[in-house]
Each structure stands twice: as C-alpha cells, then as structure tokens.
GROMACS .gro file of C-alpha atoms in nm:
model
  322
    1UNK     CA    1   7.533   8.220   4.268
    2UNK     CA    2   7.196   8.328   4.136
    3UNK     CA    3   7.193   8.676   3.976
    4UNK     CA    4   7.055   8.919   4.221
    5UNK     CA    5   6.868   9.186   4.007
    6UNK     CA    6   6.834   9.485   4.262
    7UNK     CA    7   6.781   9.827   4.080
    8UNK     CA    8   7.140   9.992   4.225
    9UNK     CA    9   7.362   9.704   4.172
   10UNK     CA   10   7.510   9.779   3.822
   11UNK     CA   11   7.563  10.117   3.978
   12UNK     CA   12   7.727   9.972   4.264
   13UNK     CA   13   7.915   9.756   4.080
   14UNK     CA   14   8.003  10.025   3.832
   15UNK     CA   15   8.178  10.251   4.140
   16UNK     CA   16   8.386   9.937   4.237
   17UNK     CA   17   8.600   9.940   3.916
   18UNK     CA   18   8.941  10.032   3.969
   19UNK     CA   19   8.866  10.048   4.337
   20UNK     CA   20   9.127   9.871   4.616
   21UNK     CA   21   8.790   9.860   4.856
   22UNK     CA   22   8.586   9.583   4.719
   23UNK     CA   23   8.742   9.499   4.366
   24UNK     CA   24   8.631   9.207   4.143
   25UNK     CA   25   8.836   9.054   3.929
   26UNK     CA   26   9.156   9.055   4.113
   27UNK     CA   27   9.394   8.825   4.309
   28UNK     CA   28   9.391   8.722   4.673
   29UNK     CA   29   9.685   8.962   4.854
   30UNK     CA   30  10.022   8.853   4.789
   31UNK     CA   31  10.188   9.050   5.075
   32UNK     CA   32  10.090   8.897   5.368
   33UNK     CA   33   9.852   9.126   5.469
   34UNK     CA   34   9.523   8.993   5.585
   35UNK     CA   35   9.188   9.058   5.354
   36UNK     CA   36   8.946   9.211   5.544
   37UNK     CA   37   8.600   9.324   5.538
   38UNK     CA   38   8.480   9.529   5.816
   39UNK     CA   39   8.149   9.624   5.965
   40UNK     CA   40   8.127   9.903   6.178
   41UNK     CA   41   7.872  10.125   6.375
   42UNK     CA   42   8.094  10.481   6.379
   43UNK     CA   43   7.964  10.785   6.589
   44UNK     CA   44   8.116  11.139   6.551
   45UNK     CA   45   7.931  11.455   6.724
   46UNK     CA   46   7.699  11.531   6.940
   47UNK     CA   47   7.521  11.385   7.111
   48UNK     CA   48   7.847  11.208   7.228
   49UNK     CA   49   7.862  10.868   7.154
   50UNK     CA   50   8.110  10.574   7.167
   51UNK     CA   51   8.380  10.626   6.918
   52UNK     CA   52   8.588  10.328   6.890
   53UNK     CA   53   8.403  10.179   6.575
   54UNK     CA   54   8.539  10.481   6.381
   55UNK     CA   55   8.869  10.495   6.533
   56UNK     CA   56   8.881  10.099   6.444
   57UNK     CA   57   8.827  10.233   6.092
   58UNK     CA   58   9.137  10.438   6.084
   59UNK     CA   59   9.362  10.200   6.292
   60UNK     CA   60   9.268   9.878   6.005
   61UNK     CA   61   9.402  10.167   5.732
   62UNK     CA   62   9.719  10.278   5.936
   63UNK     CA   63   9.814   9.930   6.074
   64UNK     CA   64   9.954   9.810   5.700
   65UNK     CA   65   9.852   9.442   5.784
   66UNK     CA   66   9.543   9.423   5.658
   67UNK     CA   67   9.341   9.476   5.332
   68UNK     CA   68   9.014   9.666   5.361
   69UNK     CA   69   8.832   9.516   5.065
   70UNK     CA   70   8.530   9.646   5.183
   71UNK     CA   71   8.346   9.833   5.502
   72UNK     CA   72   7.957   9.816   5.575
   73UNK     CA   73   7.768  10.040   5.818
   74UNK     CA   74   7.537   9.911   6.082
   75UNK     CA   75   7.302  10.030   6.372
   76UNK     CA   76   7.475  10.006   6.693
   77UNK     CA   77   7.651  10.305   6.832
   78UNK     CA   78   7.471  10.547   6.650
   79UNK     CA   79   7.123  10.483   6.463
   80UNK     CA   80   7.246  10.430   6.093
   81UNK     CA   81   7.104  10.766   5.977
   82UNK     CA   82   7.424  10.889   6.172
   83UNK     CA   83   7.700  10.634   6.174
   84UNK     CA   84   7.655  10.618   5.765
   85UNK     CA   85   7.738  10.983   5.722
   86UNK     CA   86   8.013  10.946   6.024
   87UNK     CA   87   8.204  10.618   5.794
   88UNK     CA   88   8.151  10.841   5.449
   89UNK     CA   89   8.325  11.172   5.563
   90UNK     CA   90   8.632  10.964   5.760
   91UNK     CA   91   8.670  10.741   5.426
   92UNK     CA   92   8.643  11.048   5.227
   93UNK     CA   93   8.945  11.197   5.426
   94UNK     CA   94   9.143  10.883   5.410
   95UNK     CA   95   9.416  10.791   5.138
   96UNK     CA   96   9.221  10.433   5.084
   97UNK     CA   97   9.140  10.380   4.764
   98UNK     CA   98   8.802  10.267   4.916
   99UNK     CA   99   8.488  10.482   4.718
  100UNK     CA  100   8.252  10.488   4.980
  101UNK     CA  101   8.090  10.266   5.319
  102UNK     CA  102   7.819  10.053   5.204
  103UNK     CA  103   7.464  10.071   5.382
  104UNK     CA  104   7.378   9.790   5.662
  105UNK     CA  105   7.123   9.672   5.868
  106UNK     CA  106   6.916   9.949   6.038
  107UNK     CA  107   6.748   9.746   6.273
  108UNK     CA  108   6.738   9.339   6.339
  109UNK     CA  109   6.400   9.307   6.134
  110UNK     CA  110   6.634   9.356   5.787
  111UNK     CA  111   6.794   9.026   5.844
  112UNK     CA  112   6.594   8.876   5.614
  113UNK     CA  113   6.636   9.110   5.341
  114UNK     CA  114   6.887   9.211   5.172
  115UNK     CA  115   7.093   9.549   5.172
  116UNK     CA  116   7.346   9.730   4.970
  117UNK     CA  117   7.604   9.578   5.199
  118UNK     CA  118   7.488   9.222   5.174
  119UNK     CA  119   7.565   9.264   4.800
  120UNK     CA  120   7.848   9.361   4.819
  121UNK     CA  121   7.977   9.161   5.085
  122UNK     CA  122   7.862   8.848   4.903
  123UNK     CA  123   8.054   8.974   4.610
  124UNK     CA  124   8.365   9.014   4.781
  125UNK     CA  125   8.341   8.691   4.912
  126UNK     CA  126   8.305   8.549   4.551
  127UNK     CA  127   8.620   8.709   4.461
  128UNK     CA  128   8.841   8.596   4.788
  129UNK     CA  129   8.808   8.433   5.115
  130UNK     CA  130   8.815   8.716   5.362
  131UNK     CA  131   8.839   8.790   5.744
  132UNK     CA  132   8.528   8.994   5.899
  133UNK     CA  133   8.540   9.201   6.185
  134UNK     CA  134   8.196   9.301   6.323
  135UNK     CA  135   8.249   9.563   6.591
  136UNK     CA  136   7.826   9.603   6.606
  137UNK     CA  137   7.529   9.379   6.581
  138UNK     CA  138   7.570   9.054   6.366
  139UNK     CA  139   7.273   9.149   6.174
  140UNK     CA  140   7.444   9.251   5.830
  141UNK     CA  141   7.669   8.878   5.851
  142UNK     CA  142   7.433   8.723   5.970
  143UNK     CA  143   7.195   8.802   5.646
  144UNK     CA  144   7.418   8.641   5.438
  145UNK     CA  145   7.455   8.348   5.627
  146UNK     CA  146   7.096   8.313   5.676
  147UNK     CA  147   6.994   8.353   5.277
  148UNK     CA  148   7.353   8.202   5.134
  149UNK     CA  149   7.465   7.963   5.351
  150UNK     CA  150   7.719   7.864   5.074
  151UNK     CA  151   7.916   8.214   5.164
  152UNK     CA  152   8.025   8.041   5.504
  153UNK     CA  153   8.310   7.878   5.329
  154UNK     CA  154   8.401   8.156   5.204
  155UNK     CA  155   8.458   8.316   5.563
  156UNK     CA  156   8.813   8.305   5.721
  157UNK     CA  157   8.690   8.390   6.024
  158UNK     CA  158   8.477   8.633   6.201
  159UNK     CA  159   8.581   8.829   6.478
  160UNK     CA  160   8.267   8.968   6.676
  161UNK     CA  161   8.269   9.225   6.947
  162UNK     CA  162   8.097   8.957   7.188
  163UNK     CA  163   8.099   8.792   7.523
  164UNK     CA  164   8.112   8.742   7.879
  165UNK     CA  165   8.284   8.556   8.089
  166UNK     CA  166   8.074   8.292   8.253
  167UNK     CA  167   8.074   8.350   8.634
  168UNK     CA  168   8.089   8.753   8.573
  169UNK     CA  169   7.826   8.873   8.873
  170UNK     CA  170   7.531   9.018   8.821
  171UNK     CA  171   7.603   9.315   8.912
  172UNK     CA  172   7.854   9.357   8.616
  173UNK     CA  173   7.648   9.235   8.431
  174UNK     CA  174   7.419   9.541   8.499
  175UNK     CA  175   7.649   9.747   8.523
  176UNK     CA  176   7.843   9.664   8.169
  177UNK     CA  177   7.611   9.539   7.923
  178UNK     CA  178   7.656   9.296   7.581
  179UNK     CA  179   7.498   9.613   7.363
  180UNK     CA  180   7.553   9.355   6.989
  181UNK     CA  181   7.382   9.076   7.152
  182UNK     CA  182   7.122   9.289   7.341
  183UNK     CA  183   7.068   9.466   6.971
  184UNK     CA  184   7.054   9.138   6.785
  185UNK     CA  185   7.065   8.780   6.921
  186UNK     CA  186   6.919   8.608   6.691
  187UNK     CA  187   7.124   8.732   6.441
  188UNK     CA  188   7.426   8.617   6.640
  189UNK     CA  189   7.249   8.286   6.725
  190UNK     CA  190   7.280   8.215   6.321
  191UNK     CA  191   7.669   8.259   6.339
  192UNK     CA  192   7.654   8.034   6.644
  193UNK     CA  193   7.462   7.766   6.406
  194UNK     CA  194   7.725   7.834   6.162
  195UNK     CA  195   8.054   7.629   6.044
  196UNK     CA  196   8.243   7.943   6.045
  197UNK     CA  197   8.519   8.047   6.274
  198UNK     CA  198   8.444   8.276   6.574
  199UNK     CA  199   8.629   8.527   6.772
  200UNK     CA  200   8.520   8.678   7.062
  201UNK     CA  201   8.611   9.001   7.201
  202UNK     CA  202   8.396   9.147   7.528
  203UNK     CA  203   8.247   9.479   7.488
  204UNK     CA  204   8.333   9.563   7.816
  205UNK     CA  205   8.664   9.693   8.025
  206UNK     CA  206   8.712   9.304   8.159
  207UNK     CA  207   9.010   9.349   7.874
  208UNK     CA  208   9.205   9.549   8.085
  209UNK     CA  209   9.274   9.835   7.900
  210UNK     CA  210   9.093  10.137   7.771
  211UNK     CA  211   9.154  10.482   7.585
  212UNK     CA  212   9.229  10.749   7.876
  213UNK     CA  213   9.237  11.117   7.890
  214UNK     CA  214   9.609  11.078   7.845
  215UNK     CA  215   9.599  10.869   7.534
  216UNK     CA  216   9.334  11.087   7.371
  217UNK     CA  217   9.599  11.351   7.377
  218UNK     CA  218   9.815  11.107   7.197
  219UNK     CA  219   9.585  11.098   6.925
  220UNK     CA  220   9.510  11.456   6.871
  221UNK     CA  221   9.900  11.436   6.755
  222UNK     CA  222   9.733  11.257   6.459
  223UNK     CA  223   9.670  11.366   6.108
  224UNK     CA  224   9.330  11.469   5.879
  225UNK     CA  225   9.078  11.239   6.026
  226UNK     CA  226   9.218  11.184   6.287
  227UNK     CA  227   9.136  11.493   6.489
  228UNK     CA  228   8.754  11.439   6.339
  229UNK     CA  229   8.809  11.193   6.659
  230UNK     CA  230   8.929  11.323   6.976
  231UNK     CA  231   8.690  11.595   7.083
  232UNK     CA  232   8.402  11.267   7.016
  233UNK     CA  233   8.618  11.084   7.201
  234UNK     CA  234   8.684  11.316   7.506
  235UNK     CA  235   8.278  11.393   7.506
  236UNK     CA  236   8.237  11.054   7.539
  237UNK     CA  237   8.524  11.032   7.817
  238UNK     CA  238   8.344  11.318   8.037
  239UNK     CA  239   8.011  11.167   8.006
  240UNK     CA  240   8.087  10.817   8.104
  241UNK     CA  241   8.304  10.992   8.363
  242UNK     CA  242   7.977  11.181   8.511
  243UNK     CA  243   7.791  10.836   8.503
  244UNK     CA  244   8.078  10.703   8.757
  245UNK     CA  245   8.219  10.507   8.455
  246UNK     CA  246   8.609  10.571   8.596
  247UNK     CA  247   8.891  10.742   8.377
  248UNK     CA  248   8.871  10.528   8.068
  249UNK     CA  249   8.674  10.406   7.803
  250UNK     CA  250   8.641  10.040   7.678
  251UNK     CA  251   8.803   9.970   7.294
  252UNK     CA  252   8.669   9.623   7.228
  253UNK     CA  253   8.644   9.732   6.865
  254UNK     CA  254   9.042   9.839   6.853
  255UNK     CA  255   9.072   9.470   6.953
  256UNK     CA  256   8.887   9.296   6.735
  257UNK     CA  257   9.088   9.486   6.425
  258UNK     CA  258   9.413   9.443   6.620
  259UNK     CA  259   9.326   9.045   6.641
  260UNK     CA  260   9.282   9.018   6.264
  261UNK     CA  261   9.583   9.270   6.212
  262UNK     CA  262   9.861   9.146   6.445
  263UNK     CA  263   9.763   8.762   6.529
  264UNK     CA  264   9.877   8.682   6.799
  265UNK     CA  265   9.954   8.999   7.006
  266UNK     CA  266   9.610   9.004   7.222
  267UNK     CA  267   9.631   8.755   7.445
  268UNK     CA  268   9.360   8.429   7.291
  269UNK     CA  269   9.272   8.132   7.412
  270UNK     CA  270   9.007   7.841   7.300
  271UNK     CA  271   8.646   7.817   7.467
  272UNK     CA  272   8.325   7.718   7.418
  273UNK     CA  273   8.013   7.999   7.386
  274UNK     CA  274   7.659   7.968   7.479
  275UNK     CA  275   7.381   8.179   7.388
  276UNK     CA  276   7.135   8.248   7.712
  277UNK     CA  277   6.809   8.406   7.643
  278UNK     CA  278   6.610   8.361   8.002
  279UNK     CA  279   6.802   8.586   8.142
  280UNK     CA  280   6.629   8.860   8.401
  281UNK     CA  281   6.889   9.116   8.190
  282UNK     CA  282   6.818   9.015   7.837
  283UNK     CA  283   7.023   8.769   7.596
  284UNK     CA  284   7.360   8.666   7.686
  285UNK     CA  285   7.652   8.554   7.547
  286UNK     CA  286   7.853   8.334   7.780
  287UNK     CA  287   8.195   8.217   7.736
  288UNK     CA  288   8.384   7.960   7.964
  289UNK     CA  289   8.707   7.733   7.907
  290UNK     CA  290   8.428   7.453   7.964
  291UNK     CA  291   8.364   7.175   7.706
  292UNK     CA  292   7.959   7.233   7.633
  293UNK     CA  293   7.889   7.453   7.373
  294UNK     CA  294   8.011   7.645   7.087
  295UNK     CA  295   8.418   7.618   7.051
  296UNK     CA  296   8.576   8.004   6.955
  297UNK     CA  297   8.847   8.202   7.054
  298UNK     CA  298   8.819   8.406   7.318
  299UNK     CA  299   9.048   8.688   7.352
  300UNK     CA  300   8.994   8.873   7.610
  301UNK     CA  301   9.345   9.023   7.775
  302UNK     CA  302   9.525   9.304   7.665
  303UNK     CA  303   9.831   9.507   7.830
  304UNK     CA  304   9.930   9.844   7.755
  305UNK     CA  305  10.172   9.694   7.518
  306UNK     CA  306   9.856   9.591   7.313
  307UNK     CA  307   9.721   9.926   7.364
  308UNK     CA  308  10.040  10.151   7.227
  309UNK     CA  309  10.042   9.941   6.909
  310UNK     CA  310   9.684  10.041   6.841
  311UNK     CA  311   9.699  10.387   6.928
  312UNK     CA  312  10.035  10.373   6.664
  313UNK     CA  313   9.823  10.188   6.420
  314UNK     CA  314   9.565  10.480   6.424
  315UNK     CA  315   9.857  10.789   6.416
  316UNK     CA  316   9.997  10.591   6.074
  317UNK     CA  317   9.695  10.691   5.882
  318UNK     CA  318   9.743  10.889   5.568
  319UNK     CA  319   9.511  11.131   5.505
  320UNK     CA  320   9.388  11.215   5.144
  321UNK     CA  321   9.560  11.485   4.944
  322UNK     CA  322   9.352  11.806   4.883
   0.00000   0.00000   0.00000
C-alpha cells in the first residue's frame, strides 16, 4: 500500500509493539480461534443508553474463540465523545493485552476521510485476514472499502448488526427501527457494492431473545468490568420498560460476536438483501429467502440456549490485576 503519512501514526504504531490487540509482524492464530476486529458503539451512564455494544466487548474477551486484534469506536449508541471514553475504561479493566480502542467515525460525513481507526484497521488487515463485527453504523468499514478497495480481500467476513425481514408490517417497522442503516446507508450501500462476505443480524427483538431483569442479575455475579454494566443495563431496562418496550431488551450485538465466536450456534440461513431508500420511514434494509438482490447470511433466530452461552461468555472475563 501507499505510505499514509498522518502526524500520529508512528505514535500509533509505536503503542502497538508487543501488543496482542493489533500486532504487526506476527502470525495468523494457530489455535483455532477466530481473528477478529471489532467495531463497537459502547454506552455506560447516564443518560441510560443501550448497552449491548459494550457488553459485546467483554463477551468477544471471555468467549476464548476469538482473537481481538483490534477494536474501533463509532457513533451509534452514544455520540463518540461518550462511547470512546465508555470502550477505554472497560479495556483498561480487562486482562487483554489490547492498549487502547481506536477512534471511529463520528458522524457519516467522515467516510471519506480517514481516522485513527481506518489506520489501523488497514494495518491489521495487512498483517492477517480477519473477521469484522460491526455492531454500529458501517461508516468506519465502509471508509476503507471506499478509499482501498484492495482491503476487501483481505476481509473474512463482516458481520453487521443489520436487517429486516421483508414482509415485517409497518407498524414494526415504526415501532422497531434499523438505527445503523438509519445512521448511515450509504455507508452500508458500499459493503452492499462490495465482494466481501455479509452477515446480517436484525437490531430488533424479531431474534427471539433478549437480556431480562432476571439475566441482568446473572451478570452482576460477574467480575471487574463487568458490574461497570448492569446498573447501565437495568437503566436502560426501566426506561424501555416505561416506553411500553415489554420486559427485555434486544442483544443483536451479543449475536453478531456470538456468530463469529461459536459458528454455527445461532440459527443462519442464506438470503438475498436489498437496500430501500423511498421509504415513508427512512432507508431500509430488507432481507428475504428470495433470489433478487444481494446474497448474505441472515441469522436471525436464537433460543435461550444461544442466550446462556453469551451471558457465560461475558461472566468468563478476566479482569486486569491491580
């Protein structure tokens, strides 16, 4: 690739050395785990906000199938002013070997540009084919696409908290909105146009499962960053509870890290995707079993079977050491 001569690079680079996170020079895994770079949109506070991109965080650490070479921070859940100090204080309380998050997108116009995580994404991709997950916007992925297209090769696959089923009525739709393609569909339109593999998870409770008062409790069992977690997540419980949202919260973003973590397990199946943008409600993503349009994979079931592993994944975390 061209040298990229950005003023913070050889300092970025510098930080990487001797870390597990994002580390050049090394060799592909040779355990069977899965090399993974994630990019996430955490919340932790007030005002409560959705917490499953940080408790996706800790459950790709404790599930011991996957390699985390590397974990960018988006908009999405939380404007990036918050979610980047929300991924630096749960990686700083994890046993990782990972430095630090790397700074995203903070709105759809930086697609063209690029960021810290670009960079660094791009390197890592240099060093190994890897697996993304992209539990927020596209915008960050999509960059590199966009002004690399070369890196596409070097993308497994990308799994991308997207999608709804075609036929789904309009008062669902409504009711349960696409928030990554609302936030960004053209950046998601440039995956479409891509050769790379897709994934599909739905943001929305159509999965059939979701993180209940009962399985927050669970959780507060857990260790270190763990308990950053569980009064977010019951704030965010009670509110959507006060909004008539029921007695559980979607986890599409637990999904998508289960998918690349335990293939398999989620219940998958191949479809085609189409990208709708006349819509009265905004951009859609539409997924069918049809034969018109994009092929992915669409998984979109999960049992409670699905849903005990990743609550285990997230209690296996090991917290850093004082």
């Amino acid at each position: 690739m061209i040298p990229r001569h950005l003023g913070w690079l050889p300092l970025a680079l510098a930080l990487l050395v001797g870390s597990t996170g994002c580390q050049r020079g090394g060799t592909a895994p040779a355990d069977g785990r899965t090399a993974v770079w994630l990019d996430i949109s955490p919340a932790l506070g007030d005002p409560p906000r959705d917490p499953g991109d940080a408790l996706a965080l800790l459950q790709a650490y404790g599930s011991g199938r996957v390699h985390v070479r590397g974990a960018s921070v988006t908009f999405g859940n939380a404007p990036l002013v918050r979610s980047f100090p929300a991924a630096k204080e749960l990686l700083e309380r994890l046993d990782t070997g990972l430095l630090r998050p790397w700074r995203g997108a903070s709105s759809p116009e930086e697609r063209a540009a690029p960021t810290e995580a670009t960079e660094l994404l791009e390197e890592a991709l240099e060093k190994e084919p890897l697996t993304l997950v992209a539990a927020g916007p596209a915008t960050t992925i999509a960059s590199v696409v966009l002004r690399h297209p070369e890196m596409a090769s070097r993308m497994d696959r990308i799994v991308l908290v997207a999608g709804q089923a075609d036929g789904t009525s309009t008062a669902a739709l409504a009711a349960s909105p696409d928030p990554n393609v609302l936030a960004d569909a053209s950046s998601l339109q440039v995956l479409l146009d891509s050769p790379v593999a897709l994934t599909l998870v739905p943001a929305d409770a159509s999965t059939g499962i979701g993180l209940t008062g009962a399985d927050i409790d669970r959780l507060d069992q857990g260790q270190g960053p763990v308990k950053l977690l569980t009064s977010s997540a019951r704030g965010w419980l009670q509110l959507l509870r006060s909004r008539g949202g029921g007695d559980a919260f979607p986890m599409p973003a637990m999904i998508a890290v289960d998918v690349a973590a335990h293939p398999g397990k989620v219940r998958c199946e191949a479809a085609v995707a189409r990208l709708e943008t006349n819509g009265a409600s905004g951009p859609r993503l539409v997924v069918s079993t049809g034969t018109e349009g994009r092929r992915v994979t669409w998984c979109h079931m999960a049992d409670d079977e699905d849903k005990a592993r990743m609550i285990a994944d997230v209690l296996r975390v090991t917290p850093r050491q004082p």
